[in-house]
Amino acid sequence: MAEVPEVEIIVRDLKQAVVGRRFVDAEVRVPAAVRFASPPDFTQNLQGRKVLAAERRAKFMLLTLDDGQTLALHFMLWGELQLRPAGSERPPATLVVLTLEGNEELQLTDTLGYARVALGPTSMLASQLKLEELGPEALDESFTPEVLAKLLRSRRSALKTVLLNQRVLAGLGNRDADESMWAAGIDPRRLASSLSPAEIIRLHQGIRDVLEEGLRLRGTQRDLFGVQGQAKHRRNIFGKTGAPCPRCATPVSHLRIGGRNTHWCAHCQPSDGASPEAPAQTSLL
């Protein structure tokens, strides 16, 4: 599953392997994969453009080009991006192929077909993708417990729902939100505004620990060069309904909150907010 650690790893790889190079051509194999411009314009407008920078905003990968355009890519759930020799075999799930100078190409694949690209003037693209509406980045140094407290203070929805609202906090997906709340010992059904200062500090630390360990292990998917990341998709509680909690052996609970599958430990994450006795330290991944 492509969440922020997986996307951030790809962006770091793009900085290493693609920034400074030009696109020679583009092949749109699945027209629906191009949000804008039209597939023919996408191909034409990308040809000859040099990549000046690569950055991430939430789960968007943004490549700044030398003519004032930005190329955006989004993996959705299971998309992948591979750098391969030009003319390599195209997997059946290939959506778009971007040929680079130096006889290499970027292959965007997705077995579900949901991954998307977009190309346009930077300001227009930011508006179309609503990038200016995104909240602070969970991985930024400026994201502090005080910032998190301010974000949650007036939110009268379940904590899980608020954490997944990218307009509130950019950088958490379904998996990592569950793991962060488990690490912090906070029930995902709690009202976001009900957290105490101590709980906010624990949640902030849990978010940072989960994301940073995911980065250290280079995510759960293959990186730009085809190397498999070492993080596990099914970590401590996510996707483990009924399995014993790694800290206390209580069966992991499951519920859909805001339409999203949610997993937690009823003992380690009590609904009344009381913190259970601190267990022995367990790896987050």
Tab-separated table of C-alpha atoms in Angstrom:
chain	number	residue	atom	x	y	z
A	1	MET	CA	0.000	0.000	0.000
A	2	ALA	CA	1.426	3.355	-1.046
A	3	GLU	CA	1.396	5.713	1.920
A	4	VAL	CA	3.711	8.581	2.781
A	5	PRO	CA	6.864	6.508	3.545
A	6	GLU	CA	6.533	4.726	0.191
A	7	VAL	CA	5.921	7.974	-1.705
A	8	GLU	CA	8.722	9.823	0.101
A	9	ILE	CA	11.203	7.062	-0.799
A	10	ILE	CA	10.297	7.372	-4.478
A	11	VAL	CA	10.706	11.161	-4.356
A	12	ARG	CA	14.160	10.786	-2.804
A	13	ASP	CA	15.059	8.309	-5.546
A	14	LEU	CA	13.786	10.718	-8.211
A	15	LYS	CA	16.016	13.448	-6.798
A	16	GLN	CA	18.962	11.104	-7.170
A	17	ALA	CA	18.210	9.573	-10.563
A	18	VAL	CA	15.920	11.877	-12.549
A	19	VAL	CA	16.414	15.519	-11.536
A	20	GLY	CA	18.609	17.225	-14.137
A	21	ARG	CA	17.494	14.966	-16.996
A	22	ARG	CA	15.073	15.595	-19.848
A	23	PHE	CA	12.014	13.691	-20.965
A	24	VAL	CA	12.377	12.452	-24.523
A	25	ASP	CA	8.922	11.006	-25.003
A	26	ALA	CA	5.813	9.790	-23.214
A	27	GLU	CA	3.478	6.909	-23.968
A	28	VAL	CA	-0.003	6.908	-22.473
A	29	ARG	CA	-1.135	3.285	-22.495
A	30	VAL	CA	-4.287	3.921	-20.428
A	31	PRO	CA	-5.825	7.334	-21.273
A	32	ALA	CA	-7.826	7.444	-18.021
A	33	ALA	CA	-4.516	7.574	-16.113
A	34	VAL	CA	-3.982	11.180	-17.278
A	35	ARG	CA	-6.114	13.601	-15.274
A	36	PHE	CA	-4.981	16.540	-17.427
A	37	ALA	CA	-3.922	17.670	-19.992
A	38	SER	CA	-5.430	15.473	-22.718
A	39	PRO	CA	-3.232	12.419	-23.429
A	40	PRO	CA	-1.955	13.857	-26.763
A	41	ASP	CA	-1.141	17.205	-25.126
A	42	PHE	CA	0.399	15.415	-22.164
A	43	THR	CA	2.836	13.647	-24.478
A	44	GLN	CA	3.614	16.696	-26.607
A	45	ASN	CA	4.046	19.109	-23.687
A	46	LEU	CA	6.381	16.763	-21.825
A	47	GLN	CA	8.792	16.152	-24.704
A	48	GLY	CA	12.138	17.888	-24.246
A	49	ARG	CA	11.363	19.201	-20.779
A	50	LYS	CA	14.111	19.110	-18.135
A	51	VAL	CA	13.355	18.094	-14.562
A	52	LEU	CA	14.549	20.805	-12.164
A	53	ALA	CA	13.299	19.450	-8.842
A	54	ALA	CA	11.302	16.666	-7.188
A	55	GLU	CA	9.234	17.066	-4.048
A	56	ARG	CA	6.347	15.461	-2.189
A	57	ARG	CA	3.137	17.108	-0.991
A	58	ALA	CA	0.955	14.687	0.961
A	59	LYS	CA	0.931	11.662	-1.376
A	60	PHE	CA	1.610	13.643	-4.558
A	61	MET	CA	4.990	13.381	-6.288
A	62	LEU	CA	5.711	16.704	-7.990
A	63	LEU	CA	8.375	17.162	-10.671
A	64	THR	CA	9.129	20.806	-11.492
A	65	LEU	CA	10.008	21.277	-15.177
A	66	ASP	CA	12.103	23.928	-16.896
A	67	ASP	CA	9.194	25.602	-18.719
A	68	GLY	CA	7.060	26.445	-15.688
A	69	GLN	CA	5.084	23.221	-15.753
A	70	THR	CA	4.787	20.600	-13.033
A	71	LEU	CA	4.313	16.885	-13.555
A	72	ALA	CA	2.284	15.314	-10.734
A	73	LEU	CA	2.024	11.595	-10.025
A	74	HIS	CA	-0.186	9.854	-7.456
A	75	PHE	CA	-0.060	6.136	-6.656
A	76	MET	CA	-3.517	5.965	-5.068
A	77	LEU	CA	-3.458	2.555	-3.296
A	78	TRP	CA	-1.084	0.240	-5.143
A	79	GLY	CA	0.684	2.242	-7.845
A	80	GLU	CA	4.425	1.856	-8.413
A	81	LEU	CA	7.057	3.755	-10.389
A	82	GLN	CA	10.101	1.967	-11.801
A	83	LEU	CA	13.191	3.298	-13.595
A	84	ARG	CA	14.126	0.772	-16.264
A	85	PRO	CA	16.162	0.612	-19.501
A	86	ALA	CA	14.275	2.157	-22.410
A	87	GLY	CA	12.308	-0.408	-24.351
A	88	SER	CA	12.007	-2.794	-21.413
A	89	GLU	CA	9.101	-5.211	-21.275
A	90	ARG	CA	5.940	-3.433	-20.168
A	91	PRO	CA	4.037	-5.233	-17.399
A	92	PRO	CA	0.302	-5.662	-18.156
A	93	ALA	CA	-0.501	-3.128	-15.424
A	94	THR	CA	1.550	-0.358	-17.106
A	95	LEU	CA	-0.412	2.889	-17.369
A	96	VAL	CA	2.125	5.477	-18.547
A	97	VAL	CA	5.735	5.284	-19.774
A	98	LEU	CA	7.992	8.352	-19.593
A	99	THR	CA	11.194	8.060	-21.618
A	100	LEU	CA	14.252	9.938	-20.342
A	101	GLU	CA	17.462	10.939	-22.037
A	102	GLY	CA	20.153	8.403	-21.270
A	103	ASN	CA	18.144	5.450	-22.610
A	104	GLU	CA	15.972	4.910	-19.523
A	105	GLU	CA	12.259	5.173	-18.851
A	106	LEU	CA	9.899	5.577	-15.938
A	107	GLN	CA	7.091	3.020	-15.911
A	108	LEU	CA	3.984	3.864	-13.881
A	109	THR	CA	2.095	0.667	-13.079
A	110	ASP	CA	-0.954	-0.178	-10.992
A	111	THR	CA	-2.692	-3.550	-10.855
A	112	LEU	CA	-5.942	-1.782	-9.900
A	113	GLY	CA	-5.520	0.916	-12.552
A	114	TYR	CA	-6.131	3.831	-10.175
A	115	ALA	CA	-2.738	5.603	-10.282
A	116	ARG	CA	-2.818	8.980	-12.020
A	117	VAL	CA	-0.594	11.632	-13.600
A	118	ALA	CA	-1.258	15.275	-14.433
A	119	LEU	CA	0.709	17.952	-16.261
A	120	GLY	CA	0.205	21.686	-16.388
A	121	PRO	CA	1.483	25.127	-15.393
A	122	THR	CA	2.529	24.960	-11.751
A	123	SER	CA	-0.052	27.397	-10.386
A	124	MET	CA	-2.892	25.827	-12.375
A	125	LEU	CA	-1.901	22.321	-11.339
A	126	ALA	CA	-1.736	23.331	-7.672
A	127	SER	CA	-5.231	24.772	-7.945
A	128	GLN	CA	-6.685	21.804	-9.822
A	129	LEU	CA	-5.224	19.315	-7.338
A	130	LYS	CA	-6.138	21.581	-4.385
A	131	LEU	CA	-2.584	21.459	-3.067
A	132	GLU	CA	-3.012	24.819	-1.352
A	133	GLU	CA	-5.813	23.317	0.775
A	134	LEU	CA	-3.601	20.636	2.315
A	135	GLY	CA	-2.653	20.809	5.980
A	136	PRO	CA	0.865	20.768	7.456
A	137	GLU	CA	3.139	17.846	6.635
A	138	ALA	CA	3.505	15.265	9.388
A	139	LEU	CA	7.192	14.789	8.496
A	140	ASP	CA	8.111	18.478	8.599
A	141	GLU	CA	10.189	19.718	11.512
A	142	SER	CA	7.596	22.447	11.982
A	143	PHE	CA	4.998	19.808	12.871
A	144	THR	CA	5.145	19.913	16.665
A	145	PRO	CA	2.835	18.762	19.483
A	146	GLU	CA	1.636	22.365	19.739
A	147	VAL	CA	0.669	22.354	16.050
A	148	LEU	CA	-1.131	19.026	16.470
A	149	ALA	CA	-3.011	20.357	19.499
A	150	LYS	CA	-4.198	23.363	17.496
A	151	LEU	CA	-5.320	21.122	14.622
A	152	LEU	CA	-7.390	18.886	16.911
A	153	ARG	CA	-8.731	21.493	19.331
A	154	SER	CA	-12.026	22.247	17.581
A	155	ARG	CA	-12.586	18.942	15.800
A	156	ARG	CA	-15.739	17.169	16.936
A	157	SER	CA	-15.234	14.060	14.811
A	158	ALA	CA	-13.607	10.726	15.588
A	159	LEU	CA	-9.835	11.012	15.852
A	160	LYS	CA	-9.339	8.480	13.045
A	161	THR	CA	-11.461	10.546	10.665
A	162	VAL	CA	-9.628	13.762	11.526
A	163	LEU	CA	-6.175	12.217	11.084
A	164	LEU	CA	-7.114	11.070	7.581
A	165	ASN	CA	-8.401	14.506	6.565
A	166	GLN	CA	-5.557	15.806	4.417
A	167	ARG	CA	-6.833	19.363	4.878
A	168	VAL	CA	-6.083	18.957	8.575
A	169	LEU	CA	-2.832	16.980	8.408
A	170	ALA	CA	-1.078	15.981	5.196
A	171	GLY	CA	0.897	12.800	5.421
A	172	LEU	CA	-1.089	10.064	7.142
A	173	GLY	CA	-2.817	7.195	5.387
A	174	ASN	CA	-5.148	4.569	6.778
A	175	ARG	CA	-2.424	2.115	7.786
A	176	ASP	CA	-0.116	4.620	9.426
A	177	ALA	CA	-2.951	6.386	11.259
A	178	ASP	CA	-3.966	3.091	12.908
A	179	GLU	CA	-0.373	2.282	13.803
A	180	SER	CA	0.230	5.778	15.210
A	181	MET	CA	-2.803	5.620	17.497
A	182	TRP	CA	-1.777	2.140	18.650
A	183	ALA	CA	1.714	3.405	19.442
A	184	ALA	CA	0.168	6.295	21.412
A	185	GLY	CA	-2.400	4.131	23.241
A	186	ILE	CA	-5.384	6.194	22.023
A	187	ASP	CA	-8.736	4.811	20.891
A	188	PRO	CA	-9.445	5.864	17.267
A	189	ARG	CA	-13.135	6.450	18.150
A	190	ARG	CA	-12.328	9.246	20.601
A	191	LEU	CA	-13.379	12.760	19.702
A	192	ALA	CA	-10.312	14.502	18.349
A	193	SER	CA	-10.961	17.491	20.601
A	194	SER	CA	-11.052	15.296	23.723
A	195	LEU	CA	-7.342	14.468	23.820
A	196	SER	CA	-5.390	15.676	26.834
A	197	PRO	CA	-2.025	17.444	26.457
A	198	ALA	CA	-0.243	14.228	27.446
A	199	GLU	CA	-2.183	12.240	24.841
A	200	ILE	CA	-1.366	14.793	22.157
A	201	ILE	CA	2.331	14.464	22.950
A	202	ARG	CA	2.071	10.664	22.737
A	203	LEU	CA	0.139	10.843	19.472
A	204	HIS	CA	2.633	13.249	17.937
A	205	GLN	CA	5.476	10.935	18.903
A	206	GLY	CA	3.589	7.914	17.574
A	207	ILE	CA	3.026	9.588	14.204
A	208	ARG	CA	6.669	10.551	13.864
A	209	ASP	CA	7.927	7.133	14.997
A	210	VAL	CA	5.706	5.222	12.569
A	211	LEU	CA	6.600	7.416	9.581
A	212	GLU	CA	10.304	7.616	10.354
A	213	GLU	CA	10.674	3.875	10.867
A	214	GLY	CA	8.840	3.317	7.595
A	215	LEU	CA	11.384	5.565	5.903
A	216	ARG	CA	14.339	3.799	7.521
A	217	LEU	CA	13.052	0.494	6.148
A	218	ARG	CA	12.297	2.133	2.756
A	219	GLY	CA	8.585	1.402	2.828
A	220	THR	CA	6.608	-1.691	1.936
A	221	GLN	CA	6.887	-1.535	-1.866
A	222	ARG	CA	9.626	-1.582	-4.479
A	223	ASP	CA	11.621	1.618	-4.809
A	224	LEU	CA	12.406	3.411	-8.073
A	225	PHE	CA	15.168	0.896	-8.812
A	226	GLY	CA	13.051	-2.179	-8.147
A	227	VAL	CA	14.440	-2.958	-4.694
A	228	GLN	CA	11.824	-4.230	-2.262
A	229	GLY	CA	11.393	-2.173	0.908
A	230	GLN	CA	11.776	-3.986	4.218
A	231	ALA	CA	8.783	-2.558	6.099
A	232	LYS	CA	5.796	-4.862	6.556
A	233	HIS	CA	2.402	-3.864	5.190
A	234	ARG	CA	0.683	-5.690	8.048
A	235	ARG	CA	2.473	-4.166	10.994
A	236	ASN	CA	1.358	-4.428	14.606
A	237	ILE	CA	-2.417	-4.135	14.333
A	238	PHE	CA	-3.345	-2.885	10.856
A	239	GLY	CA	-5.172	-5.612	8.958
A	240	LYS	CA	-4.855	-8.034	11.879
A	241	THR	CA	-8.434	-8.310	13.078
A	242	GLY	CA	-8.688	-10.933	15.814
A	243	ALA	CA	-4.936	-11.498	16.045
A	244	PRO	CA	-3.257	-10.966	19.439
A	245	CYS	CA	-1.980	-7.459	20.110
A	246	PRO	CA	1.845	-7.617	20.142
A	247	ARG	CA	1.927	-5.798	23.502
A	248	CYS	CA	-0.856	-7.436	25.543
A	249	ALA	CA	-2.271	-10.330	23.461
A	250	THR	CA	-5.801	-8.844	23.429
A	251	PRO	CA	-7.503	-9.672	20.082
A	252	VAL	CA	-7.276	-6.740	17.701
A	253	SER	CA	-10.624	-4.999	17.168
A	254	HIS	CA	-11.987	-3.834	13.825
A	255	LEU	CA	-14.579	-1.262	12.811
A	256	ARG	CA	-15.241	0.988	9.842
A	257	ILE	CA	-14.871	4.618	10.899
A	258	GLY	CA	-15.704	7.232	8.317
A	259	GLY	CA	-15.850	4.465	5.731
A	260	ARG	CA	-12.291	3.304	6.468
A	261	ASN	CA	-11.196	-0.006	7.969
A	262	THR	CA	-9.852	0.738	11.438
A	263	HIS	CA	-7.899	-1.530	13.801
A	264	TRP	CA	-7.050	-1.042	17.466
A	265	CYS	CA	-6.411	-2.852	20.749
A	266	ALA	CA	-9.217	-2.374	23.279
A	267	HIS	CA	-6.787	-2.864	26.172
A	268	CYS	CA	-3.866	-0.733	24.982
A	269	GLN	CA	-6.218	1.923	23.533
A	270	PRO	CA	-9.028	2.216	26.104
A	271	SER	CA	-12.154	4.120	25.137
A	272	ASP	CA	-12.165	6.101	28.394
A	273	GLY	CA	-8.764	7.585	27.673
A	274	ALA	CA	-7.090	5.918	30.661
A	275	SER	CA	-3.638	4.750	29.731
A	276	PRO	CA	-2.908	1.073	30.473
A	277	GLU	CA	0.285	0.060	32.183
A	278	ALA	CA	3.130	0.750	29.807
A	279	PRO	CA	4.171	-2.479	28.034
A	280	ALA	CA	7.650	-3.454	27.010
A	281	GLN	CA	8.912	-1.561	23.960
A	282	THR	CA	7.921	-3.231	20.685
A	283	SER	CA	9.077	-2.388	17.171
A	284	LEU	CA	6.517	-0.293	15.347
A	285	LEU	CA	6.931	-2.267	12.144
